């Protein structure tokens, strides 16, 4: 009779099982058990060693990774990018400029206590009790959000959010979260809670390109962060998790719902009373407007200011440095200049002049501060700033530089006789034979008469007598930087200059030879109030006073009895018309002791303006219109006579 076999687990599938049984010795059983034990121990040892290697490798990897994390101590010298603000001479905001981040940094004590509490209530209510990380907050946030059916509390601490914004990428991963935790712990060891909260509130994104609490408060509620009410603070705090989605500018009802969640959280924490909550929920909210990239009130002006700032400080400093720039611009005079220029261009077009652009620049001779600048008729159509970028021939408006140079030699005065007769000069392979505008010759005449009626040949003669190179030196002394060649025709304006250069140079004549660098900037401060640039005028006497006074006297005759009688105003004034031979550019540049103004009219394509288009006929009346209004209330002042000075 056969018996059923006894089954057992296999130790090795290739070897038949051996069972202890009848007929087997005790040694055989013992040897079997030892073998099984040895095999099992070997397997466990291998698994243990493998697991330990993996864990150890992971720890080493994390350690190396954490060792390469940024040094949070660098934040002691951290300066976040800030928006720069540009103001007119009286403190009116003209424009704000920034890179990607529109931000204004403020101290913690300049932030409403209600906003601090509201942010902590919804983002990290245990902020003042943890040390950077709060493991229980993750579970607590999960339960709270589950209960409410929406996000009412974040799992990351404020410190973790700060280091993520400052140091880490936005990716979602375990390693990123671990790095975030390590950096948060380190940050809390280096900085106080108040310092961390201040950095966070100035760093966090609030939507619509607003970074930091101050910029956001001014955009959303048109007030500084220090003045926010509880209702406003709760609404702002509710935006952090999804700023554009929850924005009151996008969906006011959603913003109100978020506000209610924040207020409810604050009340449950005991940070406000139930009555406070009810009042805040019912308080009307007066919204401001989206301010980022809102443009400039006077774009041609602010473009010129930014160009001047960039040349001095560099682009990054201007876009991110939080500068407070006080310009030289008088906004009222600027508005007047824009209106006069626009209406003036329309008027000359109506009279048949084929012009399409105009520029007007006003400079205070006493300071060389630019008071108004019109770079074109319409900034939206063309951002090209003709006041500082357009190099145009000034025509006869260049002649005063030649006449001053002659007066400065001491050999000429207003009554010196000069010949208006045919003349030719070698010019390359041929000869240059200048002509007067009307083709006639006047014979012998005084310098006063020659300049008053803008005769060309006397100016050419004087240029040759005093040296063209000397004329160029005078122009450089007056602040003109555009390229110049010592050609025979230079006295007739055969050079390209900007309206700003012309107004600034004439301003030195108006100030009797005292010169400062022409500028659009009075002062630049950083966001802490430290002075970065102080352009307090420091005039230098660069011209001979007698020669300047003589020129001022002669240039008054241009207005009283010369080519610019259309520029007469109710006070002593001096100036010069300018018309190029091809009638592509027409000018009038004139001044009183308190204001120098250059007006240019032309075409961007350099096309002719039409036969008979002259500065005296069409531009001088525009200058007059501007001056009569700009000088209202300004005392009448006479130019100093040449008799007050010693002739060189």
mmCIF file of N, CA, C and O in Angstrom, residues 529-609:
data_model
loop_
_atom_site.group_PDB
_atom_site.id
_atom_site.type_symbol
_atom_site.label_atom_id
_atom_site.label_comp_id
_atom_site.label_asym_id
_atom_site.label_seq_id
_atom_site.Cartn_x
_atom_site.Cartn_y
_atom_site.Cartn_z
ATOM 1 N N UNK A 529 15.683 108.154 -0.212
ATOM 2 C CA UNK A 529 15.885 109.592 -0.072
ATOM 3 C C UNK A 529 17.323 110.048 -0.217
ATOM 4 O O UNK A 529 17.621 111.233 -0.034
ATOM 5 N N UNK A 530 18.225 109.135 -0.567
ATOM 6 C CA UNK A 530 19.620 109.518 -0.761
ATOM 7 C C UNK A 530 19.793 110.187 -2.127
ATOM 8 O O UNK A 530 19.217 109.742 -3.121
ATOM 9 N N UNK A 531 20.582 111.238 -2.173
ATOM 10 C CA UNK A 531 20.774 111.995 -3.402
ATOM 11 C C UNK A 531 21.733 111.250 -4.331
ATOM 12 O O UNK A 531 22.871 110.964 -3.971
ATOM 13 N N UNK A 532 21.245 110.922 -5.522
ATOM 14 C CA UNK A 532 22.076 110.276 -6.540
ATOM 15 C C UNK A 532 22.629 111.301 -7.532
ATOM 16 O O UNK A 532 23.703 111.104 -8.093
ATOM 17 N N UNK A 533 21.879 112.368 -7.752
ATOM 18 C CA UNK A 533 22.297 113.396 -8.694
ATOM 19 C C UNK A 533 21.692 114.721 -8.282
ATOM 20 O O UNK A 533 20.492 114.807 -7.993
ATOM 21 N N UNK A 534 22.524 115.741 -8.230
ATOM 22 C CA UNK A 534 22.058 117.090 -7.894
ATOM 23 C C UNK A 534 22.526 118.032 -8.993
ATOM 24 O O UNK A 534 23.710 118.298 -9.134
ATOM 25 N N UNK A 535 21.572 118.521 -9.792
ATOM 26 C CA UNK A 535 21.909 119.415 -10.899
ATOM 27 C C UNK A 535 21.668 120.878 -10.540
ATOM 28 O O UNK A 535 21.256 121.673 -11.396
ATOM 29 N N UNK A 536 21.899 121.227 -9.281
ATOM 30 C CA UNK A 536 21.816 122.634 -8.907
ATOM 31 C C UNK A 536 22.714 123.434 -9.841
ATOM 32 O O UNK A 536 23.898 123.104 -9.995
ATOM 33 N N UNK A 537 22.178 124.462 -10.486
ATOM 34 C CA UNK A 537 22.982 125.190 -11.479
ATOM 35 C C UNK A 537 24.267 125.758 -10.883
ATOM 36 O O UNK A 537 24.284 126.269 -9.763
ATOM 37 N N UNK A 538 25.315 125.640 -11.658
ATOM 38 C CA UNK A 538 26.606 126.217 -11.281
ATOM 39 C C UNK A 538 27.143 126.968 -12.495
ATOM 40 O O UNK A 538 28.088 126.524 -13.156
ATOM 41 N N UNK A 539 26.517 128.117 -12.814
ATOM 42 C CA UNK A 539 26.855 128.815 -14.055
ATOM 43 C C UNK A 539 28.320 129.240 -14.112
ATOM 44 O O UNK A 539 28.907 129.651 -13.107
ATOM 45 N N UNK A 540 28.882 129.098 -15.307
ATOM 46 C CA UNK A 540 30.245 129.541 -15.573
ATOM 47 C C UNK A 540 30.193 130.613 -16.667
ATOM 48 O O UNK A 540 29.431 130.484 -17.633
ATOM 49 N N UNK A 541 31.008 131.650 -16.507
ATOM 50 C CA UNK A 541 31.070 132.696 -17.523
ATOM 51 C C UNK A 541 31.943 132.177 -18.673
ATOM 52 O O UNK A 541 33.165 132.105 -18.552
ATOM 53 N N UNK A 542 31.300 131.814 -19.788
ATOM 54 C CA UNK A 542 32.027 131.198 -20.900
ATOM 55 C C UNK A 542 32.151 132.127 -22.100
ATOM 56 O O UNK A 542 32.902 131.837 -23.034
ATOM 57 N N UNK A 543 31.392 133.231 -22.101
ATOM 58 C CA UNK A 543 31.461 134.190 -23.197
ATOM 59 C C UNK A 543 31.945 135.538 -22.676
ATOM 60 O O UNK A 543 31.804 135.848 -21.481
ATOM 61 N N UNK A 544 32.468 136.330 -23.577
ATOM 62 C CA UNK A 544 32.843 137.690 -23.198
ATOM 63 C C UNK A 544 31.570 138.507 -22.966
ATOM 64 O O UNK A 544 30.707 138.572 -23.863
ATOM 65 N N UNK A 545 31.403 139.122 -21.791
ATOM 66 C CA UNK A 545 30.158 139.836 -21.482
ATOM 67 C C UNK A 545 29.850 140.971 -22.458
ATOM 68 O O UNK A 545 28.692 141.175 -22.832
ATOM 69 N N UNK A 546 30.878 141.722 -22.873
ATOM 70 C CA UNK A 546 30.627 142.819 -23.810
ATOM 71 C C UNK A 546 30.145 142.283 -25.148
ATOM 72 O O UNK A 546 29.185 142.802 -25.737
ATOM 73 N N UNK A 547 30.778 141.242 -25.624
ATOM 74 C CA UNK A 547 30.398 140.666 -26.916
ATOM 75 C C UNK A 547 28.986 140.083 -26.854
ATOM 76 O O UNK A 547 28.189 140.238 -27.798
ATOM 77 N N UNK A 548 28.652 139.421 -25.736
ATOM 78 C CA UNK A 548 27.306 138.858 -25.578
ATOM 79 C C UNK A 548 26.263 139.968 -25.520
ATOM 80 O O UNK A 548 25.187 139.866 -26.136
ATOM 81 N N UNK A 549 26.574 141.029 -24.781
ATOM 82 C CA UNK A 549 25.632 142.144 -24.675
ATOM 83 C C UNK A 549 25.442 142.825 -26.029
ATOM 84 O O UNK A 549 24.328 143.245 -26.387
ATOM 85 N N UNK A 550 26.521 142.949 -26.804
ATOM 86 C CA UNK A 550 26.432 143.544 -28.142
ATOM 87 C C UNK A 550 25.550 142.693 -29.052
ATOM 88 O O UNK A 550 24.709 143.213 -29.801
ATOM 89 N N UNK A 551 25.730 141.376 -28.979
ATOM 90 C CA UNK A 551 24.899 140.479 -29.783
ATOM 91 C C UNK A 551 23.429 140.603 -29.380
ATOM 92 O O UNK A 551 22.541 140.665 -30.243
ATOM 93 N N UNK A 552 23.163 140.640 -28.086
ATOM 94 C CA UNK A 552 21.779 140.780 -27.615
ATOM 95 C C UNK A 552 21.148 142.061 -28.152
ATOM 96 O O UNK A 552 19.964 142.083 -28.524
ATOM 97 N N UNK A 553 21.927 143.111 -28.170
ATOM 98 C CA UNK A 553 21.429 144.387 -28.684
ATOM 99 C C UNK A 553 21.083 144.277 -30.164
ATOM 100 O O UNK A 553 20.008 144.702 -30.611
ATOM 101 N N UNK A 554 21.990 143.684 -30.938
ATOM 102 C CA UNK A 554 21.767 143.567 -32.380
ATOM 103 C C UNK A 554 20.590 142.647 -32.682
ATOM 104 O O UNK A 554 19.770 142.931 -33.573
ATOM 105 N N UNK A 555 20.479 141.555 -31.944
ATOM 106 C CA UNK A 555 19.389 140.598 -32.204
ATOM 107 C C UNK A 555 18.020 141.150 -31.822
ATOM 108 O O UNK A 555 16.994 140.640 -32.296
ATOM 109 N N UNK A 556 17.994 142.193 -30.999
ATOM 110 C CA UNK A 556 16.709 142.854 -30.749
ATOM 111 C C UNK A 556 16.209 143.559 -32.003
ATOM 112 O O UNK A 556 14.993 143.664 -32.241
ATOM 113 N N UNK A 557 17.142 144.019 -32.827
ATOM 114 C CA UNK A 557 16.763 144.691 -34.077
ATOM 115 C C UNK A 557 16.109 143.731 -35.058
ATOM 116 O O UNK A 557 15.327 144.147 -35.920
ATOM 117 N N UNK A 558 16.421 142.441 -34.946
ATOM 118 C CA UNK A 558 15.776 141.438 -35.806
ATOM 119 C C UNK A 558 14.268 141.467 -35.588
ATOM 120 O O UNK A 558 13.477 141.335 -36.537
ATOM 121 N N UNK A 559 13.858 141.665 -34.335
ATOM 122 C CA UNK A 559 12.433 141.662 -33.988
ATOM 123 C C UNK A 559 11.804 143.037 -34.188
ATOM 124 O O UNK A 559 10.670 143.150 -34.669
ATOM 125 N N UNK A 560 12.535 144.078 -33.842
ATOM 126 C CA UNK A 560 11.943 145.421 -33.928
ATOM 127 C C UNK A 560 11.848 145.936 -35.358
ATOM 128 O O UNK A 560 10.899 146.656 -35.710
ATOM 129 N N UNK A 561 12.831 145.564 -36.217
ATOM 130 C CA UNK A 561 12.837 146.155 -37.558
ATOM 131 C C UNK A 561 13.372 145.225 -38.636
ATOM 132 O O UNK A 561 13.623 145.676 -39.758
ATOM 133 N N UNK A 562 13.563 143.935 -38.310
ATOM 134 C CA UNK A 562 14.175 143.020 -39.262
ATOM 135 C C UNK A 562 13.233 141.964 -39.788
ATOM 136 O O UNK A 562 12.048 142.219 -40.038
ATOM 137 N N UNK A 563 13.733 140.748 -39.901
ATOM 138 C CA UNK A 563 12.964 139.659 -40.520
ATOM 139 C C UNK A 563 11.925 139.038 -39.591
ATOM 140 O O UNK A 563 11.146 138.196 -40.022
ATOM 141 N N UNK A 564 11.915 139.429 -38.309
ATOM 142 C CA UNK A 564 11.010 138.784 -37.343
ATOM 143 C C UNK A 564 10.101 139.785 -36.646
ATOM 144 O O UNK A 564 9.832 139.668 -35.453
ATOM 145 N N UNK A 565 9.603 140.763 -37.378
ATOM 146 C CA UNK A 565 8.673 141.720 -36.751
ATOM 147 C C UNK A 565 7.398 141.019 -36.274
ATOM 148 O O UNK A 565 6.712 141.523 -35.382
ATOM 149 N N UNK A 566 7.094 139.854 -36.852
ATOM 150 C CA UNK A 566 5.919 139.092 -36.412
ATOM 151 C C UNK A 566 6.124 138.478 -35.033
ATOM 152 O O UNK A 566 5.188 137.909 -34.458
ATOM 153 N N UNK A 567 7.349 138.601 -34.478
ATOM 154 C CA UNK A 567 7.647 138.047 -33.154
ATOM 155 C C UNK A 567 7.609 139.113 -32.063
ATOM 156 O O UNK A 567 7.960 138.834 -30.918
ATOM 157 N N UNK A 568 7.208 140.329 -32.394
ATOM 158 C CA UNK A 568 7.192 141.387 -31.391
ATOM 159 C C UNK A 568 6.258 141.044 -30.241
ATOM 160 O O UNK A 568 5.117 140.620 -30.446
ATOM 161 N N UNK A 569 6.763 141.221 -29.043
ATOM 162 C CA UNK A 569 5.957 141.047 -27.831
ATOM 163 C C UNK A 569 6.064 142.318 -27.003
ATOM 164 O O UNK A 569 6.725 143.274 -27.391
ATOM 165 N N UNK A 570 5.406 142.327 -25.859
ATOM 166 C CA UNK A 570 5.312 143.551 -25.065
ATOM 167 C C UNK A 570 6.507 143.763 -24.147
ATOM 168 O O UNK A 570 6.364 144.272 -23.034
ATOM 169 N N UNK A 571 7.691 143.387 -24.572
ATOM 170 C CA UNK A 571 8.894 143.536 -23.762
ATOM 171 C C UNK A 571 10.121 143.370 -24.658
ATOM 172 O O UNK A 571 10.007 142.835 -25.761
ATOM 173 N N UNK A 572 11.306 143.768 -24.180
ATOM 174 C CA UNK A 572 12.511 143.573 -24.980
ATOM 175 C C UNK A 572 12.750 142.090 -25.242
ATOM 176 O O UNK A 572 12.687 141.265 -24.330
ATOM 177 N N UNK A 573 13.017 141.773 -26.507
ATOM 178 C CA UNK A 573 13.268 140.387 -26.885
ATOM 179 C C UNK A 573 14.258 140.375 -28.037
ATOM 180 O O UNK A 573 14.316 141.317 -28.846
ATOM 181 N N UNK A 574 15.032 139.313 -28.104
ATOM 182 C CA UNK A 574 16.028 139.152 -29.164
ATOM 183 C C UNK A 574 15.822 137.798 -29.820
ATOM 184 O O UNK A 574 15.278 136.874 -29.208
ATOM 185 N N UNK A 575 16.275 137.665 -31.073
ATOM 186 C CA UNK A 575 16.116 136.372 -31.728
ATOM 187 C C UNK A 575 16.583 136.398 -33.155
ATOM 188 O O UNK A 575 17.047 137.414 -33.660
ATOM 189 N N UNK A 576 16.428 135.257 -33.811
ATOM 190 C CA UNK A 576 16.868 135.154 -35.205
ATOM 191 C C UNK A 576 16.011 134.143 -35.951
ATOM 192 O O UNK A 576 15.719 133.053 -35.442
ATOM 193 N N UNK A 577 15.626 134.535 -37.146
ATOM 194 C CA UNK A 577 14.899 133.634 -38.030
ATOM 195 C C UNK A 577 15.887 132.686 -38.705
ATOM 196 O O UNK A 577 17.082 132.954 -38.784
ATOM 197 N N UNK A 578 15.346 131.587 -39.204
ATOM 198 C CA UNK A 578 16.171 130.639 -39.941
ATOM 199 C C UNK A 578 15.367 130.000 -41.049
ATOM 200 O O UNK A 578 14.267 129.496 -40.802
ATOM 201 N N UNK A 579 15.907 130.031 -42.256
ATOM 202 C CA UNK A 579 15.265 129.399 -43.405
ATOM 203 C C UNK A 579 16.356 128.793 -44.271
ATOM 204 O O UNK A 579 17.280 129.495 -44.679
ATOM 205 N N UNK A 580 16.281 127.521 -44.547
ATOM 206 C CA UNK A 580 17.308 126.894 -45.385
ATOM 207 C C UNK A 580 17.048 127.236 -46.850
ATOM 208 O O UNK A 580 15.909 127.516 -47.247
ATOM 209 N N UNK A 581 18.112 127.181 -47.629
ATOM 210 C CA UNK A 581 18.014 127.580 -49.035
ATOM 211 C C UNK A 581 17.027 126.714 -49.807
ATOM 212 O O UNK A 581 16.391 127.159 -50.751
ATOM 213 N N UNK A 582 16.896 125.469 -49.393
ATOM 214 C CA UNK A 582 15.971 124.560 -50.070
ATOM 215 C C UNK A 582 14.571 124.625 -49.478
ATOM 216 O O UNK A 582 13.684 123.897 -49.915
ATOM 217 N N UNK A 583 14.402 125.481 -48.466
ATOM 218 C CA UNK A 583 13.111 125.661 -47.790
ATOM 219 C C UNK A 583 12.571 124.342 -47.223
ATOM 220 O O UNK A 583 11.388 124.057 -47.308
ATOM 221 N N UNK A 584 13.496 123.592 -46.650
ATOM 222 C CA UNK A 584 13.102 122.343 -45.996
ATOM 223 C C UNK A 584 12.940 122.529 -44.489
ATOM 224 O O UNK A 584 12.300 121.715 -43.840
ATOM 225 N N UNK A 585 13.559 123.568 -43.961
ATOM 226 C CA UNK A 585 13.499 123.824 -42.522
ATOM 227 C C UNK A 585 13.279 125.312 -42.296
ATOM 228 O O UNK A 585 13.968 126.145 -42.914
ATOM 229 N N UNK A 586 12.335 125.647 -41.433
ATOM 230 C CA UNK A 586 12.132 127.043 -41.052
ATOM 231 C C UNK A 586 12.125 127.139 -39.535
ATOM 232 O O UNK A 586 11.561 126.285 -38.846
ATOM 233 N N UNK A 587 12.785 128.181 -39.013
ATOM 234 C CA UNK A 587 13.011 128.323 -37.573
ATOM 235 C C UNK A 587 12.707 129.742 -37.105
ATOM 236 O O UNK A 587 12.766 130.692 -37.870
ATOM 237 N N UNK A 588 12.456 129.825 -35.815
ATOM 238 C CA UNK A 588 12.687 131.068 -35.087
ATOM 239 C C UNK A 588 13.172 130.694 -33.694
ATOM 240 O O UNK A 588 12.544 129.883 -33.010
ATOM 241 N N UNK A 589 14.316 131.272 -33.326
ATOM 242 C CA UNK A 589 14.866 131.073 -31.992
ATOM 243 C C UNK A 589 14.989 132.448 -31.361
ATOM 244 O O UNK A 589 15.674 133.327 -31.912
ATOM 245 N N UNK A 590 14.298 132.641 -30.247
ATOM 246 C CA UNK A 590 14.308 133.952 -29.606
ATOM 247 C C UNK A 590 14.293 133.837 -28.105
ATOM 248 O O UNK A 590 14.056 132.757 -27.549
ATOM 249 N N UNK A 591 14.523 134.992 -27.458
ATOM 250 C CA UNK A 591 14.645 134.940 -26.000
ATOM 251 C C UNK A 591 14.421 136.299 -25.356
ATOM 252 O O UNK A 591 14.552 137.357 -25.993
ATOM 253 N N UNK A 592 14.051 136.226 -24.105
ATOM 254 C CA UNK A 592 14.094 137.335 -23.161
ATOM 255 C C UNK A 592 15.046 136.878 -22.065
ATOM 256 O O UNK A 592 15.459 135.713 -22.055
ATOM 257 N N UNK A 593 15.425 137.734 -21.123
ATOM 258 C CA UNK A 593 16.377 137.285 -20.101
ATOM 259 C C UNK A 593 15.913 136.080 -19.289
ATOM 260 O O UNK A 593 16.733 135.348 -18.729
ATOM 261 N N UNK A 594 14.584 135.839 -19.231
ATOM 262 C CA UNK A 594 14.078 134.748 -18.401
ATOM 263 C C UNK A 594 13.692 133.490 -19.180
ATOM 264 O O UNK A 594 13.371 132.466 -18.579
ATOM 265 N N UNK A 595 13.705 133.535 -20.516
ATOM 266 C CA UNK A 595 13.250 132.365 -21.272
ATOM 267 C C UNK A 595 13.799 132.392 -22.692
ATOM 268 O O UNK A 595 13.700 133.407 -23.388
ATOM 269 N N UNK A 596 14.379 131.256 -23.108
ATOM 270 C CA UNK A 596 14.876 131.072 -24.471
ATOM 271 C C UNK A 596 14.065 129.966 -25.134
ATOM 272 O O UNK A 596 13.918 128.876 -24.567
ATOM 273 N N UNK A 597 13.543 130.238 -26.342
ATOM 274 C CA UNK A 597 12.640 129.284 -26.992
ATOM 275 C C UNK A 597 13.023 129.105 -28.453
ATOM 276 O O UNK A 597 13.174 130.074 -29.196
ATOM 277 N N UNK A 598 13.179 127.840 -28.847
ATOM 278 C CA UNK A 598 13.434 127.496 -30.245
ATOM 279 C C UNK A 598 12.206 126.793 -30.810
ATOM 280 O O UNK A 598 11.653 125.881 -30.181
ATOM 281 N N UNK A 599 11.788 127.233 -32.001
ATOM 282 C CA UNK A 599 10.665 126.594 -32.693
ATOM 283 C C UNK A 599 11.142 126.204 -34.090
ATOM 284 O O UNK A 599 11.697 127.034 -34.823
ATOM 285 N N UNK A 600 10.944 124.948 -34.452
ATOM 286 C CA UNK A 600 11.304 124.433 -35.776
ATOM 287 C C UNK A 600 10.082 123.837 -36.439
ATOM 288 O O UNK A 600 9.249 123.185 -35.787
ATOM 289 N N UNK A 601 9.965 124.030 -37.741
ATOM 290 C CA UNK A 601 8.902 123.407 -38.539
ATOM 291 C C UNK A 601 9.536 122.790 -39.780
ATOM 292 O O UNK A 601 10.430 123.384 -40.401
ATOM 293 N N UNK A 602 9.082 121.597 -40.130
ATOM 294 C CA UNK A 602 9.604 120.937 -41.317
ATOM 295 C C UNK A 602 8.850 119.665 -41.626
ATOM 296 O O UNK A 602 7.724 119.462 -41.142
ATOM 297 N N UNK A 603 9.467 118.816 -42.417
ATOM 298 C CA UNK A 603 8.886 117.527 -42.787
ATOM 299 C C UNK A 603 9.847 116.416 -42.382
ATOM 300 O O UNK A 603 11.065 116.541 -42.539
ATOM 301 N N UNK A 604 9.294 115.307 -41.916
ATOM 302 C CA UNK A 604 10.141 114.175 -41.545
ATOM 303 C C UNK A 604 10.856 113.578 -42.745
ATOM 304 O O UNK A 604 11.933 112.989 -42.607
ATOM 305 N N UNK A 605 10.271 113.715 -43.921
ATOM 306 C CA UNK A 605 10.905 113.162 -45.120
ATOM 307 C C UNK A 605 11.844 114.169 -45.790
ATOM 308 O O UNK A 605 12.319 113.930 -46.901
ATOM 309 N N UNK A 606 12.103 115.295 -45.136
ATOM 310 C CA UNK A 606 13.009 116.339 -45.625
ATOM 311 C C UNK A 606 12.513 116.987 -46.917
ATOM 312 O O UNK A 606 13.276 117.638 -47.633
ATOM 313 N N UNK A 607 11.251 116.831 -47.208
ATOM 314 C CA UNK A 607 10.701 117.451 -48.414
ATOM 315 C C UNK A 607 10.582 118.956 -48.256
ATOM 316 O O UNK A 607 10.526 119.489 -47.141
ATOM 317 N N UNK A 608 10.539 119.704 -49.383
ATOM 318 C CA UNK A 608 10.410 121.168 -49.327
ATOM 319 C C UNK A 608 9.043 121.589 -48.799
ATOM 320 O O UNK A 608 8.042 120.892 -48.986
ATOM 321 N N UNK A 609 9.020 122.748 -48.159
ATOM 322 C CA UNK A 609 7.786 123.240 -47.531
ATOM 323 C C UNK A 609 6.983 124.136 -48.463
ATOM 324 O O UNK A 609 5.841 124.478 -48.154
#
